């Protein structure tokens, strides 16, 4: 099995267009390896996910990442959300409707997760979404989740104000 995972590193760049059609299957398998106790296999899966992100247009990765963030293995979900944050700027540039259609609803649903590592990942996701889309995020937030979203956004703005500033004279 490990040899197959290692072979993917050469395979992914060569068959870019063929992989785009089946990326959800490939990504699902790689994300399952993120939960492995086998450290080399786990790190190789992370490297291959990064390779997919670099090789394939981010628009094709959005829906599989969102699905895995919602329904994937609980141990891999925070990492998946962080990878999703990495591709959001490119998605926003090329197809912002994908964010509205898939990422917003997932982010609002993920707000209900109580695990510490998930809270940190969802916080980063919401901060990234707010940075990219601004008030559109607030307008699309369900009323029941609005207070949580605003609290996260305000905390990020407050942290930005608290960071040291170098004043040049």
Short mmCIF file of C-alpha atoms in Angstrom, two decimals:
data_model
loop_
_atom_site.label_atom_id
_atom_site.label_comp_id
_atom_site.label_asym_id
_atom_site.label_seq_id
_atom_site.Cartn_x
_atom_site.Cartn_y
_atom_site.Cartn_z
CA UNK A 1 0.00 0.00 0.00
CA UNK A 2 2.80 2.42 0.85
CA UNK A 3 4.39 1.86 -2.57
CA UNK A 4 1.11 2.87 -4.24
CA UNK A 5 0.99 6.06 -2.21
CA UNK A 6 4.61 6.82 -3.14
CA UNK A 7 3.82 6.19 -6.83
CA UNK A 8 1.09 8.82 -6.76
CA UNK A 9 3.71 11.54 -6.45
CA UNK A 10 4.79 10.87 -10.04
CA UNK A 11 1.28 10.08 -11.29
CA UNK A 12 -0.56 13.25 -10.19
CA UNK A 13 1.31 15.83 -12.34
CA UNK A 14 1.23 13.56 -15.40
CA UNK A 15 -2.51 12.93 -15.43
CA UNK A 16 -3.82 16.29 -14.25
CA UNK A 17 -6.96 16.39 -16.37
CA UNK A 18 -7.89 12.79 -15.64
CA UNK A 19 -7.47 13.32 -11.92
CA UNK A 20 -9.75 16.37 -11.90
CA UNK A 21 -12.70 14.12 -12.73
CA UNK A 22 -11.90 11.65 -9.93
CA UNK A 23 -10.34 13.97 -7.38
CA UNK A 24 -12.97 13.22 -4.72
CA UNK A 25 -12.02 9.53 -4.67
CA UNK A 26 -8.31 10.26 -4.53
CA UNK A 27 -8.67 12.99 -1.93
CA UNK A 28 -10.89 10.79 0.23
CA UNK A 29 -8.28 8.05 0.31
CA UNK A 30 -5.47 10.46 1.07
CA UNK A 31 -7.45 12.10 3.87
CA UNK A 32 -8.04 8.70 5.44
CA UNK A 33 -4.25 8.33 5.57
CA UNK A 34 -4.03 11.58 7.55
CA UNK A 35 -5.45 9.58 10.48
CA UNK A 36 -2.85 6.84 10.23
CA UNK A 37 -0.56 6.05 13.14
CA UNK A 38 2.11 5.29 10.55
CA UNK A 39 3.97 8.62 10.58
CA UNK A 40 5.69 8.24 7.16
CA UNK A 41 2.36 7.33 5.54
CA UNK A 42 0.62 10.24 7.25
CA UNK A 43 3.27 12.75 6.15
CA UNK A 44 3.28 11.34 2.61
CA UNK A 45 -0.51 11.78 2.44
CA UNK A 46 -0.13 15.41 3.50
CA UNK A 47 2.56 15.94 0.84
CA UNK A 48 0.31 14.38 -1.82
CA UNK A 49 -2.62 16.60 -0.80
CA UNK A 50 -0.33 19.62 -1.18
CA UNK A 51 0.70 18.27 -4.60
CA UNK A 52 -2.96 17.97 -5.60
CA UNK A 53 -3.53 21.56 -4.48
CA UNK A 54 -0.55 22.72 -6.55
CA UNK A 55 -1.49 20.66 -9.62
CA UNK A 56 -5.27 20.82 -9.89
CA UNK A 57 -7.43 23.91 -10.22
CA UNK A 58 -8.76 24.74 -6.77
CA UNK A 59 -12.34 24.92 -7.99
CA UNK A 60 -12.25 21.13 -8.51
CA UNK A 61 -11.01 20.62 -4.95
CA UNK A 62 -13.55 22.80 -3.16
CA UNK A 63 -16.50 20.44 -3.05
CA UNK A 64 -14.47 17.33 -2.05
CA UNK A 65 -12.70 19.30 0.69
CA UNK A 66 -16.02 20.64 1.98
CA UNK A 67 -17.53 17.16 2.00
CA UNK A 68 -14.54 15.72 3.87
CA UNK A 69 -14.56 18.63 6.33
CA UNK A 70 -18.16 17.81 7.17
CA UNK A 71 -18.21 14.02 6.99
CA UNK A 72 -14.61 12.80 6.98
CA UNK A 73 -12.76 11.07 9.77
CA UNK A 74 -12.87 13.22 12.90
CA UNK A 75 -9.09 13.10 13.33
CA UNK A 76 -8.40 14.40 9.82
CA UNK A 77 -11.11 17.06 9.63
CA UNK A 78 -9.08 19.95 11.17
CA UNK A 79 -6.25 19.35 8.68
CA UNK A 80 -8.74 19.19 5.82
CA UNK A 81 -10.26 22.52 6.89
CA UNK A 82 -6.80 24.11 6.98
CA UNK A 83 -6.14 22.85 3.43
CA UNK A 84 -9.49 24.30 2.41
CA UNK A 85 -8.39 27.67 3.83
CA UNK A 86 -5.29 27.48 1.64
CA UNK A 87 -7.28 27.13 -1.59
CA UNK A 88 -9.98 29.70 -0.80
CA UNK A 89 -8.14 32.74 -2.24
CA UNK A 90 -7.77 31.05 -5.64
CA UNK A 91 -11.39 29.88 -5.58
CA UNK A 92 -12.52 33.39 -4.71
CA UNK A 93 -10.61 34.80 -7.70
CA UNK A 94 -11.86 32.28 -10.23
CA UNK A 95 -15.37 31.27 -9.03
CA UNK A 96 -16.65 33.11 -5.96
CA UNK A 97 -20.06 31.46 -6.28
CA UNK A 98 -18.46 28.17 -5.17
CA UNK A 99 -17.74 29.78 -1.81
CA UNK A 100 -21.33 30.93 -1.42
CA UNK A 101 -22.79 27.63 -2.56
CA UNK A 102 -20.55 25.13 -0.72
CA UNK A 103 -18.13 26.71 1.75
CA UNK A 104 -20.47 29.08 3.62
CA UNK A 105 -23.05 26.39 4.50
CA UNK A 106 -20.29 24.01 5.60
CA UNK A 107 -18.61 26.66 7.74
CA UNK A 108 -21.89 27.44 9.49
CA UNK A 109 -22.55 23.76 10.12
CA UNK A 110 -19.00 23.24 11.43
CA UNK A 111 -19.54 25.98 14.01
CA UNK A 112 -21.46 23.45 16.10
CA UNK A 113 -18.44 21.19 16.61
CA UNK A 114 -17.17 21.40 20.19
CA UNK A 115 -13.69 19.86 19.84
CA UNK A 116 -10.82 22.28 20.47
CA UNK A 117 -8.87 21.44 17.31
CA UNK A 118 -12.03 21.77 15.22
CA UNK A 119 -12.86 25.13 16.80
CA UNK A 120 -9.41 26.44 15.89
CA UNK A 121 -9.73 25.22 12.30
CA UNK A 122 -13.27 26.60 11.89
CA UNK A 123 -12.15 29.92 13.36
CA UNK A 124 -9.39 30.11 10.75
CA UNK A 125 -11.90 29.17 8.04
CA UNK A 126 -14.31 31.94 9.06
CA UNK A 127 -11.52 34.50 9.35
CA UNK A 128 -10.28 33.55 5.88
CA UNK A 129 -13.80 33.79 4.47
CA UNK A 130 -14.30 37.19 6.06
CA UNK A 131 -10.97 38.44 4.73
CA UNK A 132 -11.94 37.34 1.22
CA UNK A 133 -15.64 38.17 1.11
CA UNK A 134 -16.22 40.73 3.85
CA UNK A 135 -19.83 41.61 4.58
CA UNK A 136 -21.12 38.96 2.14
CA UNK A 137 -20.25 36.39 4.82
CA UNK A 138 -22.37 38.27 7.36
CA UNK A 139 -25.27 38.61 4.91
CA UNK A 140 -25.27 34.85 4.28
CA UNK A 141 -24.96 33.84 7.93
CA UNK A 142 -28.10 32.20 9.34
CA UNK A 143 -29.59 34.26 12.18
CA UNK A 144 -28.97 31.47 14.70
CA UNK A 145 -25.22 31.52 13.93
CA UNK A 146 -24.74 35.26 13.51
CA UNK A 147 -23.58 35.95 17.08
CA UNK A 148 -20.87 33.25 16.88
CA UNK A 149 -19.64 34.46 13.50
CA UNK A 150 -19.53 38.09 14.62
CA UNK A 151 -17.65 37.11 17.78
CA UNK A 152 -15.02 35.28 15.73
CA UNK A 153 -14.67 38.17 13.28
CA UNK A 154 -14.42 40.75 16.06
CA UNK A 155 -11.81 38.67 17.89
CA UNK A 156 -9.68 38.53 14.76
CA UNK A 157 -9.95 42.30 14.30
CA UNK A 158 -9.10 42.82 17.96
CA UNK A 159 -6.04 40.56 17.67
CA UNK A 160 -4.88 42.51 14.64
CA UNK A 161 -5.07 45.70 16.68
CA UNK A 162 -3.12 44.11 19.52
CA UNK A 163 -0.19 43.05 17.32
CA UNK A 164 2.92 45.17 17.75
CA UNK A 165 3.26 47.99 15.28
CA UNK A 166 6.60 49.44 14.28
CA UNK A 167 6.45 53.16 13.70
CA UNK A 168 9.18 54.60 11.57
CA UNK A 169 10.23 58.19 12.27
#
